[in-house]
Short mmCIF file of C-alpha atoms and ligand atoms in Angstrom, two decimals:
data_model
loop_
_atom_site.label_atom_id
_atom_site.label_comp_id
_atom_site.label_asym_id
_atom_site.label_seq_id
_atom_site.Cartn_x
_atom_site.Cartn_y
_atom_site.Cartn_z
CA MET A 120 6.02 26.74 -1.84
CA LYS A 121 3.40 23.80 -0.45
CA VAL A 122 0.30 22.64 -1.92
CA THR A 123 -2.64 23.53 -0.44
CA ARG A 124 -4.83 23.87 -3.93
CA PRO A 125 -7.08 20.61 -4.66
CA LEU A 126 -5.09 19.01 -7.44
CA GLU A 127 -6.80 17.38 -10.24
CA PRO A 128 -6.94 13.73 -11.10
CA GLU A 129 -4.00 13.66 -14.08
CA PRO A 130 -3.41 10.07 -16.02
CA ARG A 131 0.11 10.45 -14.79
CA PHE A 132 -0.54 10.19 -11.34
CA ARG A 133 -2.18 6.35 -11.74
CA ALA A 134 -0.28 4.31 -9.44
CA PRO A 135 -1.54 0.99 -10.15
CA CYS A 136 -0.81 0.29 -6.93
CA GLY A 137 -3.91 2.70 -4.67
CA VAL A 138 -0.82 4.75 -3.53
CA PHE A 139 -1.05 8.49 -4.15
CA CYS A 140 1.99 9.75 -6.08
CA PRO A 141 1.52 13.58 -5.29
CA THR A 142 3.01 12.97 -1.57
CA CYS A 143 5.31 10.19 -2.51
CA PHE A 144 8.85 11.55 -1.05
CA LEU A 145 10.19 11.34 -5.00
CA TYR A 146 7.24 13.63 -6.00
CA MET A 147 7.45 15.92 -3.43
CA GLY A 148 10.95 16.39 -3.94
CA ASN A 149 11.02 16.79 -7.12
CA HIS A 150 8.20 19.38 -6.85
CA ASP A 151 7.36 21.40 -4.00
CA ASP A 152 10.16 20.68 -1.37
CA PRO A 153 13.65 20.11 -3.65
CA ALA A 154 15.27 19.98 -0.75
CA ARG A 155 14.02 16.25 -0.52
CA LEU A 156 15.87 14.82 -3.56
CA PRO A 157 19.65 15.04 -2.41
CA HIS A 158 18.56 13.50 0.34
CA ALA A 159 16.96 10.65 -1.08
CA SER A 160 20.25 10.84 -3.11
CA VAL A 161 22.81 10.22 -0.17
CA VAL A 162 20.01 7.72 1.16
CA LEU A 163 19.54 5.93 -1.53
CA GLY A 164 23.33 6.17 -3.42
CA VAL A 165 21.74 6.86 -6.68
CA PRO A 166 22.45 10.40 -8.81
CA GLU A 167 19.44 13.20 -8.10
CA GLU A 168 19.08 12.90 -12.25
CA ASP A 169 17.76 8.96 -11.92
CA LEU A 170 15.51 10.62 -9.62
CA ARG A 171 13.26 11.99 -11.36
CA TYR A 172 9.37 11.68 -11.13
CA GLU A 173 6.51 12.83 -12.52
CA GLY A 174 4.21 10.09 -11.21
CA CYS A 175 3.54 6.60 -11.30
CA GLY A 176 1.53 7.18 -14.31
CA SER A 177 3.78 9.23 -15.96
CA PRO A 178 6.78 7.63 -18.84
CA ARG A 179 9.22 9.64 -16.10
CA THR A 180 9.70 7.58 -13.22
CA ALA A 181 12.67 6.92 -11.36
CA ALA A 182 14.52 3.51 -12.43
CA ARG A 183 12.86 2.41 -9.03
CA CYS A 184 10.04 2.26 -9.74
CA ALA A 185 9.84 1.36 -13.42
CA SER A 186 11.18 -1.70 -11.93
CA CYS A 187 8.77 -1.77 -9.15
CA ALA A 188 7.18 -5.39 -9.71
CA VAL A 189 3.23 -3.87 -8.21
CA ARG A 190 3.66 -1.42 -11.32
CA ARG A 191 5.19 -4.57 -14.26
CA CYS A 192 2.17 -6.80 -13.03
CA ALA A 193 -0.29 -4.41 -13.49
CA GLU A 194 0.92 -3.28 -17.00
CA GLU A 195 1.56 -7.30 -17.89
CA ARG A 196 -2.05 -7.84 -16.99
CA GLY A 197 -3.03 -4.94 -18.88
CA VAL A 198 -5.34 -3.47 -15.90
CA ASP A 199 -5.13 -0.17 -14.71
CA SER A 200 -4.77 -0.79 -11.88
CA CYS A 201 -4.77 -3.78 -9.17
CA ALA A 202 -8.22 -2.90 -7.86
CA ASP A 203 -9.43 -3.66 -11.71
CA CYS A 204 -7.87 -6.99 -10.79
CA PRO A 205 -9.60 -10.37 -10.71
CA GLU A 206 -6.62 -11.51 -8.53
CA PHE A 207 -6.51 -8.22 -5.94
CA PRO A 208 -5.79 -8.33 -3.55
CA CYS A 209 -2.68 -10.96 -3.97
CA SER A 210 -0.16 -11.58 -1.93
CA LEU A 211 2.09 -9.19 -4.40
CA LEU A 212 0.08 -6.41 -3.23
CA ARG A 213 -0.08 -7.53 0.20
CA ASP A 214 3.83 -7.75 0.33
CA ALA A 215 4.51 -4.23 -0.75
CA GLN A 216 1.97 -2.56 1.61
CA GLU A 217 3.65 -4.37 4.40
CA LYS A 218 7.10 -3.39 3.82
CA SER A 219 6.60 0.24 2.79
CA PRO A 220 4.89 2.69 4.57
CA GLN A 221 3.91 4.77 1.43
CA LEU A 222 1.92 1.68 0.68
CA ARG A 223 0.84 0.99 4.19
CA GLU A 224 -3.27 1.73 3.56
CA ALA A 225 -2.79 0.34 -0.23
CA GLU A 226 -6.10 -2.68 0.30
CA ALA A 227 -8.41 -0.24 1.44
CA SER A 228 -7.60 2.85 -0.91
CA LEU A 229 -7.93 0.17 -3.93
CA HIS A 230 -10.99 -0.61 -2.07
CA VAL A 231 -12.11 2.75 -2.82
CA ARG A 232 -10.54 3.12 -6.15
CA ARG A 233 -12.78 0.12 -7.69
CA LYS A 234 -15.80 1.72 -6.09
CA GLN A 235 -15.46 5.54 -7.11
CA GLY A 236 -13.34 5.18 -9.60
CA PHE A 237 -9.82 6.73 -10.44
CA SER A 238 -11.50 9.91 -10.52
CA GLY A 239 -13.31 10.33 -7.45
CA TRP A 240 -10.78 8.04 -5.53
CA PHE A 241 -8.19 10.47 -6.20
CA LEU A 242 -10.21 13.56 -4.67
CA ARG A 243 -11.31 11.94 -1.66
CA THR A 244 -7.67 10.49 -1.42
CA GLN A 245 -6.20 13.65 -1.09
CA GLU A 246 -8.66 14.88 2.04
CA GLU A 247 -5.97 11.75 3.87
CA PHE A 248 -2.67 13.60 3.17
CA ARG A 249 -4.06 17.46 3.94
CA CYS A 250 -3.69 19.56 7.28
CA PRO A 251 -6.43 19.91 9.07
CA HIS A 252 -5.64 23.50 10.05
CA CYS A 253 -4.17 25.22 7.18
CA GLY A 254 -4.81 22.62 4.19
CA THR A 255 -1.16 21.40 3.00
CA LEU A 256 -0.67 18.17 1.57
CA ASN A 257 1.82 16.40 3.46
CA SER A 258 3.53 12.82 3.56
CA VAL A 259 3.11 10.04 5.93
CA TYR A 260 6.70 10.67 6.81
CA ASP A 261 5.64 14.43 8.19
CA LEU A 262 4.22 13.75 12.04
CA TRP A 263 4.35 18.19 11.42
CA CYS A 264 2.59 19.98 9.14
CA ARG A 265 5.32 21.31 6.64
CA SER A 266 3.73 24.89 6.44
CA CYS A 267 2.27 25.32 9.69
CA GLY A 268 3.70 22.58 12.08
CA ALA A 269 0.51 21.41 13.75
CA SER A 270 0.61 17.66 14.76
CA PRO A 271 -0.75 15.31 13.35
CA SER A 272 0.11 16.83 9.69
CA CYS A 273 -3.04 14.94 8.14
CA PRO A 274 -5.01 12.05 9.08
CA PHE A 275 -3.18 9.17 7.04
CA ALA A 276 0.10 10.51 9.41
CA ALA A 277 -1.48 10.35 12.38
CA ARG A 278 -3.12 6.26 11.40
CA ASN A 279 0.66 5.99 10.17
CA GLY A 280 3.23 8.60 10.53
CA GLU A 281 5.31 6.77 13.74
CA GLU A 282 5.37 3.71 12.42
CA ALA A 283 7.07 5.77 9.20
CA LEU A 284 9.40 7.34 11.07
CA ALA A 285 10.75 4.42 12.94
CA PHE A 286 11.08 2.42 9.37
CA TRP A 287 13.13 5.29 7.88
CA LYS A 288 15.47 5.33 10.77
CA ASN A 289 15.72 1.49 10.78
CA ARG A 290 17.41 0.75 7.22
CA PRO A 291 19.38 3.86 6.96
CA SER A 292 20.54 2.26 3.89
CA ASP A 293 17.16 1.47 2.13
CA PHE A 294 14.50 3.96 0.88
CA PRO A 295 10.88 4.17 2.14
CA ARG A 296 9.74 3.64 -1.93
CA PRO A 297 5.95 4.71 -1.74
S1 SF4 B 429 5.03 1.09 -5.56
FE1 SF4 B 429 4.90 1.06 -7.87
S2 SF4 B 429 3.21 0.78 -8.71
FE2 SF4 B 429 3.25 2.13 -6.73
S3 SF4 B 429 3.46 4.50 -6.83
FE3 SF4 B 429 5.10 3.49 -6.52
S4 SF4 B 429 6.39 2.97 -8.22
FE4 SF4 B 429 4.39 2.72 -8.15
S1 SF4 B 430 -1.70 -9.74 -9.30
FE1 SF4 B 430 -1.90 -8.34 -7.35
S2 SF4 B 430 -0.30 -6.88 -7.77
FE2 SF4 B 430 -0.91 -7.70 -9.97
S3 SF4 B 430 -1.97 -7.08 -10.89
FE3 SF4 B 430 -3.33 -8.03 -9.82
S4 SF4 B 430 -3.65 -7.82 -7.80
FE4 SF4 B 430 -2.01 -6.21 -8.45
ZN1 ZN B 431 -0.83 23.38 8.12
#
């Protein structure tokens, strides 16, 4: 069953980088789209049990996320997100944005978070990932809606989906970490 209901801004979704955790590849694989997890496991060469993920703000994050430089930096600086950091937007964040399709609009996303706070940002941002036809939440990697097949699957994928797919195909040994 794909997610169509509005999601609440839970603390576990407080990714400091501006990523919307519920549409992260790993999060979907651990929740409503379990077929993604074995795929990620093969691509990464990491056992599925090491890819358990409940959101970047949760203590239960995959090892790769626990070692994320942006996450560590925000922790060390004691800021809830990069939006609260005086260095924002720094080269570390811009670098991460450059490397990952899921982070492609991180800087813009964090500007919204700075203005609207976490809850306002969360409610607004989820609409960027919602199918305009059936309301299902999709990821940047879903060129077609996971429920109704509409394309593009959501506004975010309309802007970044083709690039995301090329990224995935061109880097089979890497994982498009959020
Ligand atoms: S890129 Fe880093 S900070 Fe952003 S969601 Fe992933 S682990 Fe968290
Ligand atoms: S220095 Fe950069 S990566 Fe670190 S918290 Fe500030 S904006 Fe985020
Ligand atoms: Zn749909």
